[in-house]
Amino acid sequence: MSLAHYINGAWETGSGANVITVFDPSLGQPIAQFTSASSPQVDAAIAAARQALPAWRSTTPQQRAAVLRQFAEQLQQRRESLIELQMQNNGKPRQEAAVDIEDAIGTFRYYAQLVEDQAPQQDREVTLAAPDYHSRTRFEAVGVVGLIVPWNFPLVTSAWKLAPALAAGCTVVLKPSEITPMIEQTYGQIADAIGLPAGVLNIVIGKADTGAALSNHPGLDKLSFTGSNAVGSQVMRSAAAHCRPVTLELGGKSAIVVFEDSDLVQATDWIIAGICWNAGQMCSATSRLLVHASIADALTTRLVAALEKLRVGNPFAGEVDMGPLTTAAQRAKVLEYFAIAESEGLQCQAGGHTLQEDGWFVAPTLYTDVPATSRLWTEEIFGPVLCSQRFSSEEQAIALANDSRFGLVATVISQDLDRAERVANALEVGHVWINSVQAVFVETSWGGTKGSGIGRELGPWALAAYQSIKHVTRPRV
Ligand code: NAD
């Protein structure tokens, strides 16, 4: 069992109750084992973060920006090994793993610049209607923050929290998913390499019990969580028990709306990217296809042809368009939905079965004319499973898209930009793409409405999420 946990600037072997086995999903074979962090190790990580806080929050924005740029540099130096680790542990195609590393590097660079740019506003005087008073604004670190992340974009989800938290002057205890922990261990190795003061970043690896030890801990000032709604709700209850802030990035069941004037060749590409990127294991998967009735059959024919042409396989065995599902449990879940579809008599146009490979592969799948009552239409599947429905008017498309307990993202496809912008405004989600793949820019926000979460990541909003605003007010002398 190797050293797994990064606590107070040192690597420790776990003393927790679980053995964490890390797998290569393309082969279904183990690649590493760790012992989870125990509750006392979580205590020690939080104590180290608390001890490191006064000095770290007192550094200047310029000093913290320099550290963030070192993180970006070090990620860049580890680019190839991080690409291969994500291919091996997540089953990501090489080109997708490369996008993730670029995203993480860009995120550290962006928050370095943002916190530097904000520096002149520190202690800036507020214009008051009362001329005999003086007040100034301060941006202060929230304090010790717990960060809990899932396995589907491990490098990226962690960067989206870690970079703004460190930029704000917070100290951190990060709990990666037990499924992909080696990817986030890299952040500890980087902290070591750049001489980050002990305790500023701590990493504890473990399953639900380690996560709960962190999220229930009285020593945190804030918790930021990305993951499932079931766990998010538990994490929110813990935050409520301590009356402290929480950010939640949860699940989705997002719509992609295709109007009758769409270019079907492009629409097909965007639809497939929205459901097959990361083998559909995306909170933002546009898994509900709403298509104008007049083009529905033509689009289905194109989609089936394109889905059947996708190269699905082990990313190390050659160029692939889609890898395996990342866990055996995820594959079992997708198979459960295939069984439900069969029992409901849904029309399966493509896929609906596993693929004859060693690992955890499923075929990219399309069900058409899925009723709104089907679990396949309402629940997050987290696999390459697309369900479609037809609409006949703009109003109906909007109503169908908004008829979900989730509200993360949506895509609108139409050559009529006025209509596309109008529909985008009417959709109850956090981000809408028009005639595009899901291009995510660090300057724009990420997060959802309704059951998809609370708060926003990326952009200035994520920096604000780790800052506390203070005003100092006095009579003028
Ligand atoms: P999960 O909720 O099972 O696990 C997420 C993290 O929480 C893991 O680190 C896990 O170990 C930890 N955890 C589990 N039980 C816990 C508990 N009781 N207390 C504290 N922590 C606990 O989710 P997952 O299967 O890893 O990820 C998939 C989910 O994440 C999907 O629902 C997906 O939509 C969501 N997700 C959302 C976003 C977003 O930005 N909105 C991004 C990526 C993934």
Coordinates of C-alpha atoms and ligand atoms in Angstrom, one line a residue:
M1 CA 0.0 0.0 0.0
S2 CA 1.7 3.2 -1.1
L3 CA 1.6 6.7 0.5
A4 CA -1.7 8.1 -0.4
H5 CA -2.6 11.2 1.6
Y6 CA -1.0 14.6 1.6
I7 CA -1.4 16.1 5.1
N8 CA 0.5 19.1 6.5
G9 CA 3.1 18.9 3.7
A10 CA 3.9 15.2 4.1
W11 CA 2.8 12.0 2.5
E12 CA 1.1 9.4 4.7
T13 CA -0.1 5.9 4.4
G14 CA -3.8 5.6 5.2
S15 CA -5.1 4.3 8.5
G16 CA -8.8 4.1 7.5
A17 CA -11.1 1.2 7.2
N18 CA -11.2 0.8 3.4
V19 CA -8.9 -0.5 0.8
I20 CA -9.3 1.6 -2.3
T21 CA -8.6 -0.3 -5.5
V22 CA -8.1 1.8 -8.6
F23 CA -9.0 0.3 -12.0
D24 CA -8.2 0.5 -15.7
P25 CA -11.8 0.4 -17.1
S26 CA -10.7 -0.6 -20.6
L27 CA -9.4 -3.9 -19.2
G28 CA -11.4 -4.1 -15.9
Q29 CA -8.0 -4.7 -14.2
P30 CA -6.7 -3.1 -11.0
I31 CA -3.8 -0.6 -11.3
A32 CA -3.2 0.6 -7.8
Q33 CA -4.4 0.1 -4.2
F34 CA -4.5 2.5 -1.2
T35 CA -5.8 2.5 2.3
S36 CA -8.3 5.2 2.9
A37 CA -7.8 8.1 5.2
S38 CA -9.2 7.6 8.7
S39 CA -11.2 10.1 10.6
P40 CA -8.2 11.1 12.7
Q41 CA -6.3 11.8 9.4
V42 CA -9.1 14.0 8.3
D43 CA -8.9 15.8 11.6
A44 CA -5.2 16.2 11.2
A45 CA -5.7 17.6 7.6
I46 CA -8.2 20.2 8.8
A47 CA -6.0 21.1 11.8
A48 CA -3.1 21.6 9.4
A49 CA -5.2 23.8 7.1
R50 CA -6.3 25.8 10.2
Q51 CA -2.8 26.3 11.3
A52 CA -1.6 27.4 7.8
L53 CA -4.5 29.8 7.4
P54 CA -3.3 33.0 9.1
A55 CA 0.0 33.1 7.1
W56 CA -1.6 32.1 3.8
R57 CA -4.5 34.5 3.9
S58 CA -2.0 37.3 4.8
T59 CA 0.0 36.8 1.6
T60 CA -0.5 39.4 -1.1
P61 CA -2.6 38.6 -4.2
Q62 CA 0.6 38.9 -6.2
Q63 CA 2.3 36.2 -4.1
R64 CA -0.7 33.9 -4.4
A65 CA -0.9 34.6 -8.2
A66 CA 2.8 33.5 -8.5
V67 CA 2.0 30.2 -6.7
L68 CA -1.0 29.6 -9.1
R69 CA 1.2 30.2 -12.1
Q70 CA 3.7 27.6 -10.7
F71 CA 0.8 25.2 -10.5
A72 CA 0.0 25.9 -14.1
E73 CA 3.7 25.4 -15.1
Q74 CA 4.0 22.2 -13.2
L75 CA 0.8 20.8 -14.8
Q76 CA 2.2 21.7 -18.2
Q77 CA 5.4 19.8 -17.3
R78 CA 3.4 16.7 -16.4
R79 CA 1.1 17.1 -19.4
E80 CA 1.9 13.8 -21.1
S81 CA 1.8 11.6 -17.9
L82 CA -1.5 13.2 -16.9
I83 CA -3.0 12.5 -20.3
E84 CA -2.0 8.9 -20.0
L85 CA -3.2 8.6 -16.4
Q86 CA -6.6 9.9 -17.4
M87 CA -6.7 7.5 -20.4
Q88 CA -5.8 4.6 -18.1
N89 CA -7.9 5.4 -15.1
N90 CA -10.9 7.2 -16.7
G91 CA -10.8 5.4 -20.0
K92 CA -10.8 8.8 -21.8
P93 CA -9.8 9.0 -25.4
R94 CA -6.4 10.8 -25.8
Q95 CA -7.9 13.9 -27.3
E96 CA -10.4 14.3 -24.5
A97 CA -7.7 13.8 -21.8
A98 CA -5.7 16.5 -23.5
V99 CA -8.6 18.9 -23.3
D100 CA -8.9 18.3 -19.6
I101 CA -5.3 19.1 -18.9
E102 CA -5.5 22.3 -21.0
D103 CA -8.6 23.3 -19.0
A104 CA -6.9 22.8 -15.7
I105 CA -3.8 24.8 -16.7
G106 CA -6.0 27.6 -18.1
T107 CA -8.0 27.7 -14.8
F108 CA -4.8 28.2 -12.7
R109 CA -3.6 30.9 -15.0
Y110 CA -7.0 32.7 -15.1
Y111 CA -7.3 32.9 -11.3
A112 CA -3.7 34.1 -11.0
Q113 CA -4.6 37.0 -13.3
L114 CA -8.0 37.6 -11.7
V115 CA -6.8 37.9 -8.1
E116 CA -4.0 40.2 -9.3
D117 CA -6.5 42.3 -11.2
Q118 CA -8.7 42.5 -8.1
A119 CA -5.8 43.7 -5.9
P120 CA -6.4 47.5 -6.5
Q121 CA -9.9 47.2 -5.2
Q122 CA -8.8 45.9 -1.8
D123 CA -9.6 48.6 0.8
R124 CA -11.2 50.8 -1.9
E125 CA -13.4 53.5 -0.5
V126 CA -17.2 53.1 -1.0
T127 CA -19.1 56.1 -2.3
L128 CA -21.6 56.9 0.5
A129 CA -24.6 59.2 0.4
A130 CA -23.5 60.3 3.9
P131 CA -20.5 62.6 3.3
D132 CA -19.4 62.5 7.0
Y133 CA -18.7 58.8 6.9
H134 CA -15.9 56.7 5.3
S135 CA -16.2 53.1 4.4
R136 CA -13.8 50.7 2.7
T137 CA -14.3 47.2 1.1
R138 CA -12.2 44.2 1.9
F139 CA -12.1 40.8 0.2
E140 CA -11.1 38.2 2.8
A141 CA -10.5 34.5 2.5
V142 CA -13.5 32.5 3.7
G143 CA -11.1 30.3 5.7
V144 CA -10.6 26.5 5.7
V145 CA -12.5 24.9 2.9
G146 CA -13.4 21.3 2.2
L147 CA -13.5 20.3 -1.5
I148 CA -15.2 17.1 -2.5
V149 CA -15.1 16.0 -6.1
P150 CA -16.3 13.2 -8.4
W151 CA -14.4 11.0 -10.8
N152 CA -15.7 12.0 -14.3
F153 CA -13.4 15.1 -14.8
P154 CA -11.1 14.7 -11.9
L155 CA -8.3 17.1 -13.0
V156 CA -10.8 19.8 -14.1
T157 CA -13.3 19.6 -11.3
S158 CA -10.5 19.9 -8.8
A159 CA -8.8 22.8 -10.6
W160 CA -12.2 24.7 -10.8
K161 CA -12.3 24.6 -7.0
L162 CA -8.6 24.6 -6.0
A163 CA -7.5 27.5 -8.1
P164 CA -10.0 30.1 -6.9
A165 CA -9.8 28.8 -3.3
L166 CA -6.1 29.2 -3.2
A167 CA -6.3 32.6 -5.0
A168 CA -8.7 33.9 -2.4
G169 CA -6.3 32.9 0.4
C170 CA -8.2 29.9 1.7
T171 CA -6.5 26.8 2.9
V172 CA -7.9 23.5 1.6
V173 CA -8.7 19.9 2.4
L174 CA -9.4 18.1 -1.0
K175 CA -11.2 14.8 -1.1
P176 CA -10.9 13.3 -4.6
S177 CA -13.2 10.4 -5.7
E178 CA -11.9 7.0 -4.6
I179 CA -12.2 6.0 -8.2
T180 CA -9.6 8.4 -9.7
P181 CA -7.5 9.5 -6.7
M182 CA -4.1 9.4 -8.4
I183 CA -5.0 12.2 -10.7
E184 CA -5.6 14.6 -7.8
Q185 CA -2.5 13.3 -6.0
T186 CA -0.6 15.2 -8.7
Y187 CA -1.8 18.5 -7.0
G188 CA 0.0 17.3 -3.8
Q189 CA 3.1 16.4 -5.8
I190 CA 3.0 19.9 -7.3
A191 CA 2.6 21.5 -3.9
D192 CA 5.7 19.6 -2.8
A193 CA 7.7 20.6 -5.9
I194 CA 7.0 24.3 -5.6
G195 CA 7.4 24.4 -1.8
L196 CA 3.8 25.4 -1.0
P197 CA 3.7 26.0 2.8
A198 CA 2.7 22.9 4.7
G199 CA -1.1 22.7 5.4
V200 CA -2.2 25.1 2.6
L201 CA -3.3 22.1 0.5
N202 CA -4.1 18.8 2.1
I203 CA -5.5 15.7 0.2
V204 CA -7.3 12.9 1.8
I205 CA -8.4 9.9 -0.2
G206 CA -11.4 7.7 0.7
K207 CA -14.9 6.7 0.1
A208 CA -18.2 8.0 1.5
D209 CA -17.0 7.7 5.2
T210 CA -13.9 9.9 4.5
G211 CA -16.1 12.3 2.6
A212 CA -18.6 12.4 5.5
A213 CA -15.8 12.9 8.0
L214 CA -14.8 16.0 6.1
S215 CA -18.3 17.4 5.3
N216 CA -19.5 16.8 8.9
H217 CA -16.4 18.3 10.5
P218 CA -16.9 21.3 12.7
G219 CA -13.5 22.8 11.7
L220 CA -14.5 23.8 8.2
D221 CA -15.6 27.3 7.2
K222 CA -17.1 26.2 3.9
L223 CA -17.7 23.1 1.8
S224 CA -17.8 22.9 -2.0
F225 CA -19.1 19.7 -3.4
T226 CA -19.5 18.3 -6.9
G227 CA -21.3 15.0 -7.3
S228 CA -24.6 13.3 -7.2
N229 CA -27.9 14.8 -5.9
A230 CA -28.2 12.1 -3.2
V231 CA -24.8 12.9 -1.7
G232 CA -25.2 16.6 -2.3
S233 CA -28.3 16.6 -0.2
Q234 CA -26.4 14.9 2.7
V235 CA -23.6 17.4 2.4
M236 CA -26.1 20.3 2.5
R237 CA -27.6 18.8 5.7
S238 CA -24.1 18.8 7.3
A239 CA -23.6 22.4 6.2
A240 CA -27.0 23.3 7.7
A241 CA -26.1 21.6 11.0
H242 CA -23.1 24.0 11.2
C243 CA -24.8 27.0 9.6
R244 CA -22.0 27.4 7.1
P245 CA -21.9 28.0 3.3
V246 CA -22.0 25.3 0.8
T247 CA -21.6 25.2 -3.0
L248 CA -23.2 22.3 -4.8
E249 CA -22.6 21.2 -8.4
L250 CA -25.0 18.3 -8.9
G251 CA -26.6 16.3 -11.7
G252 CA -28.4 17.1 -14.9
K253 CA -30.8 15.8 -17.5
S254 CA -30.2 18.5 -20.1
A255 CA -32.0 19.2 -23.4
I256 CA -30.7 19.8 -26.9
V257 CA -33.3 21.5 -29.0
V258 CA -33.1 21.1 -32.8
F259 CA -35.3 23.4 -34.9
E260 CA -36.4 22.6 -38.5
D261 CA -34.0 25.0 -40.1
S262 CA -30.9 23.3 -38.7
D263 CA -28.0 22.0 -40.7
L264 CA -28.4 18.3 -40.1
V265 CA -24.8 17.5 -40.6
Q266 CA -23.6 19.9 -38.0
A267 CA -26.6 19.1 -35.7
T268 CA -25.6 15.4 -35.8
D269 CA -22.0 16.2 -34.7
W270 CA -23.2 18.5 -31.8
I271 CA -25.8 16.0 -30.6
I272 CA -23.2 13.2 -30.6
A273 CA -20.6 15.2 -28.8
G274 CA -23.2 16.2 -26.2
I275 CA -23.9 12.6 -25.3
C276 CA -20.8 10.6 -26.2
W277 CA -18.0 12.9 -24.9
N278 CA -16.5 11.1 -21.8
A279 CA -18.8 8.2 -22.7
G280 CA -21.8 10.3 -21.6
Q281 CA -20.4 10.6 -18.1
M282 CA -21.0 14.3 -17.9
C283 CA -23.2 16.3 -15.6
S284 CA -23.9 18.4 -18.7
A285 CA -24.8 15.6 -21.1
T286 CA -27.5 16.7 -23.4
S287 CA -29.3 13.4 -23.0
R288 CA -32.8 14.7 -24.0
L289 CA -33.0 15.4 -27.7
L290 CA -36.0 17.6 -28.7
V291 CA -36.4 17.7 -32.4
H292 CA -38.9 19.4 -34.7
A293 CA -41.3 16.8 -36.0
S294 CA -40.7 17.8 -39.6
I295 CA -37.0 16.7 -39.5
A296 CA -37.2 14.0 -36.8
D297 CA -37.0 11.0 -39.1
A298 CA -34.2 12.4 -41.2
L299 CA -32.2 13.3 -38.1
T300 CA -32.7 9.9 -36.6
T301 CA -31.3 8.2 -39.8
R302 CA -28.2 10.4 -39.6
L303 CA -27.8 9.9 -35.9
V304 CA -28.0 6.1 -36.2
A305 CA -25.4 6.1 -39.0
A306 CA -23.1 8.4 -37.0
L307 CA -23.5 6.4 -33.7
E308 CA -22.7 3.1 -35.4
K309 CA -19.6 4.7 -37.0
L310 CA -18.1 5.8 -33.7
R311 CA -14.9 4.0 -32.8
V312 CA -15.4 2.6 -29.3
G313 CA -12.4 1.0 -27.6
N314 CA -9.4 1.1 -25.3
P315 CA -7.7 4.5 -25.8
F316 CA -4.3 2.8 -25.8
A317 CA -5.2 0.4 -28.6
G318 CA -5.4 3.2 -31.3
E319 CA -7.5 6.2 -32.1
V320 CA -10.9 6.0 -30.5
D321 CA -13.9 8.3 -30.3
M322 CA -15.3 6.9 -27.1
G323 CA -13.8 4.8 -24.3
P324 CA -15.4 2.6 -21.7
L325 CA -17.5 3.6 -18.8
T326 CA -15.2 4.4 -15.9
T327 CA -16.6 2.0 -13.4
A328 CA -18.2 -1.4 -13.3
A329 CA -21.0 0.1 -11.2
Q330 CA -21.6 2.7 -13.9
R331 CA -21.9 0.1 -16.5
A332 CA -24.3 -1.9 -14.3
K333 CA -26.4 1.2 -13.9
V334 CA -26.5 1.8 -17.7
L335 CA -27.5 -1.8 -18.2
E336 CA -30.4 -1.3 -15.8
Y337 CA -31.7 1.5 -17.9
F338 CA -31.4 -0.7 -21.0
A339 CA -33.6 -3.3 -19.2
I340 CA -36.1 -0.6 -18.2
A341 CA -36.2 0.6 -21.9
E342 CA -36.9 -3.0 -23.0
S343 CA -39.6 -3.5 -20.4
E344 CA -41.3 -0.2 -21.4
G345 CA -41.1 -1.2 -25.1
L346 CA -39.0 1.9 -26.1
Q347 CA -37.8 2.1 -29.7
C348 CA -34.1 1.4 -29.7
Q349 CA -32.6 2.8 -32.9
A350 CA -28.9 2.1 -32.0
G351 CA -27.0 0.4 -29.2
G352 CA -28.8 -0.8 -26.1
H353 CA -26.2 -3.4 -25.3
T354 CA -22.6 -3.9 -24.0
L355 CA -19.8 -4.3 -26.4
Q356 CA -17.7 -7.5 -26.6
E357 CA -14.5 -6.1 -25.1
D358 CA -12.6 -6.9 -21.9
G359 CA -13.6 -3.7 -20.1
W360 CA -16.7 -1.8 -19.2
F361 CA -17.9 -0.8 -22.7
V362 CA -21.4 -0.1 -23.8
A363 CA -22.6 0.8 -27.3
P364 CA -23.7 4.4 -27.9
T365 CA -27.4 4.3 -27.7
L366 CA -30.5 6.1 -29.1
Y367 CA -34.1 5.6 -28.1
T368 CA -36.7 7.6 -30.0
D369 CA -40.2 9.0 -29.0
V370 CA -39.5 8.3 -25.4
P371 CA -42.5 9.3 -23.2
A372 CA -42.0 12.0 -20.6
T373 CA -43.1 9.5 -18.0
S374 CA -40.2 7.1 -18.7
R375 CA -37.4 6.9 -16.2
L376 CA -35.0 7.2 -19.2
W377 CA -36.5 10.6 -19.9
T378 CA -36.4 12.0 -16.4
E379 CA -33.3 10.4 -14.7
E380 CA -29.6 11.1 -15.1
I381 CA -28.2 7.9 -16.7
F382 CA -24.5 9.0 -16.9
G383 CA -23.7 7.0 -20.0
P384 CA -23.9 7.4 -23.8
V385 CA -27.7 7.0 -23.9
L386 CA -29.7 9.6 -25.9
C387 CA -33.5 9.8 -25.7
S388 CA -35.6 11.8 -28.2
Q389 CA -39.0 13.4 -28.4
R390 CA -40.6 15.5 -31.2
F391 CA -42.1 19.0 -30.9
S392 CA -44.1 21.1 -33.3
S393 CA -43.7 24.7 -31.9
E394 CA -41.2 26.9 -30.2
E395 CA -43.4 27.1 -27.1
Q396 CA -43.7 23.4 -26.9
A397 CA -40.0 22.9 -27.2
I398 CA -39.3 25.3 -24.4
A399 CA -42.0 23.7 -22.2
L400 CA -40.6 20.2 -22.8
A401 CA -37.0 21.3 -22.2
N402 CA -38.0 23.1 -18.9
D403 CA -40.0 20.1 -17.7
S404 CA -37.2 18.7 -15.5
R405 CA -36.2 18.8 -11.9
F406 CA -32.7 19.6 -13.1
G407 CA -31.5 22.8 -14.8
L408 CA -27.8 22.6 -15.6
V409 CA -27.3 23.3 -19.3
A410 CA -29.0 23.2 -22.7
T411 CA -28.1 23.5 -26.4
V412 CA -30.2 25.2 -29.1
I413 CA -29.6 24.5 -32.8
S414 CA -31.2 26.8 -35.4
Q415 CA -30.1 29.0 -38.2
D416 CA -32.5 31.6 -37.0
L417 CA -30.3 33.3 -34.4
D418 CA -33.1 35.6 -33.1
R419 CA -35.1 32.5 -32.3
A420 CA -32.2 30.6 -30.8
E421 CA -31.3 33.6 -28.5
R422 CA -35.0 33.9 -27.5
V423 CA -35.2 30.2 -26.7
A424 CA -31.9 30.4 -24.8
N425 CA -33.4 33.2 -22.6
A426 CA -36.4 31.1 -21.8
L427 CA -34.6 28.0 -20.8
E428 CA -34.3 27.4 -17.0
V429 CA -30.6 26.4 -16.9
G430 CA -27.2 27.8 -16.0
H431 CA -25.6 27.7 -19.4
V432 CA -26.9 27.5 -23.0
W433 CA -24.9 26.8 -26.1
I434 CA -26.2 27.9 -29.5
N435 CA -25.0 26.1 -32.6
S436 CA -22.0 24.7 -30.8
V437 CA -20.4 21.9 -29.0
Q438 CA -20.2 22.3 -25.2
A439 CA -17.3 24.9 -25.3
V440 CA -16.6 25.8 -21.7
F441 CA -14.6 29.1 -21.1
V442 CA -13.1 29.8 -17.7
E443 CA -14.4 33.4 -18.0
T444 CA -18.1 32.2 -18.1
S445 CA -20.0 30.6 -15.2
W446 CA -20.7 27.0 -14.5
G447 CA -23.5 25.7 -12.4
G448 CA -27.2 25.0 -12.4
T449 CA -30.7 26.0 -11.4
K450 CA -33.3 23.9 -9.7
G451 CA -32.0 20.5 -8.7
S452 CA -28.7 21.0 -10.4
G453 CA -27.1 22.9 -7.5
I454 CA -26.4 26.0 -5.6
G455 CA -23.8 28.6 -6.6
R456 CA -21.5 29.0 -9.6
E457 CA -18.0 27.9 -10.5
L458 CA -15.6 29.6 -12.9
G459 CA -15.3 33.3 -13.7
P460 CA -15.3 35.9 -11.0
W461 CA -18.1 34.1 -9.3
A462 CA -15.9 31.2 -8.1
L463 CA -13.4 33.7 -6.6
A464 CA -16.2 35.4 -4.9
A465 CA -17.4 32.0 -3.6
Y466 CA -14.2 31.7 -1.6
Q467 CA -14.1 35.3 -0.4
S468 CA -15.9 37.0 2.5
I469 CA -16.8 40.7 2.0
K470 CA -16.0 43.0 4.9
H471 CA -16.7 46.8 5.2
V472 CA -14.9 49.0 7.6
T473 CA -16.9 52.1 8.4
R474 CA -16.1 55.2 10.6
P475 CA -17.0 58.9 10.8
R476 CA -14.5 61.0 8.9
V477 CA -12.1 62.9 11.1
Ligands
NAD1 P1 -21.0 10.9 -5.8 O1 -22.0 11.9 -5.2 O2 -21.2 9.5 -5.6 O3 -19.5 11.2 -5.2 C1 -19.0 12.5 -5.3 C2 -17.9 12.6 -4.2 O4 -18.6 12.5 -2.9 C3 -16.9 11.5 -4.2 O5 -15.6 12.0 -3.8 C4 -17.4 10.5 -3.1 O6 -16.4 9.7 -2.5 C5 -18.0 11.5 -2.1 N1 -19.0 11.0 -1.2 C6 -19.8 9.9 -1.3 N2 -20.6 9.8 -0.3 C7 -20.4 10.8 0.5 C8 -20.9 11.3 1.8 N3 -21.9 10.6 2.4 N4 -20.4 12.4 2.3 C9 -19.5 13.1 1.7 N5 -18.9 12.8 0.6 C10 -19.3 11.6 0.0 O7 -20.9 11.3 -7.4 P2 -20.0 10.5 -8.5 O8 -20.6 9.2 -8.8 O9 -18.6 10.5 -8.0 O10 -20.2 11.6 -9.7 C11 -21.2 11.6 -10.5 C12 -22.2 12.7 -10.2 O11 -21.5 14.0 -10.2 C13 -23.3 12.9 -11.3 O12 -24.5 13.0 -10.7 C14 -22.9 14.1 -12.0 O13 -23.9 14.8 -12.6 C15 -22.3 14.9 -10.9 N6 -21.4 16.0 -11.4 C16 -21.8 17.3 -11.5 C17 -21.0 18.3 -12.0 C18 -21.4 19.7 -12.1 O14 -20.6 20.6 -12.3 N7 -22.7 20.0 -11.8 C19 -19.7 17.9 -12.6 C20 -19.3 16.6 -12.5 C21 -20.2 15.6 -12.0

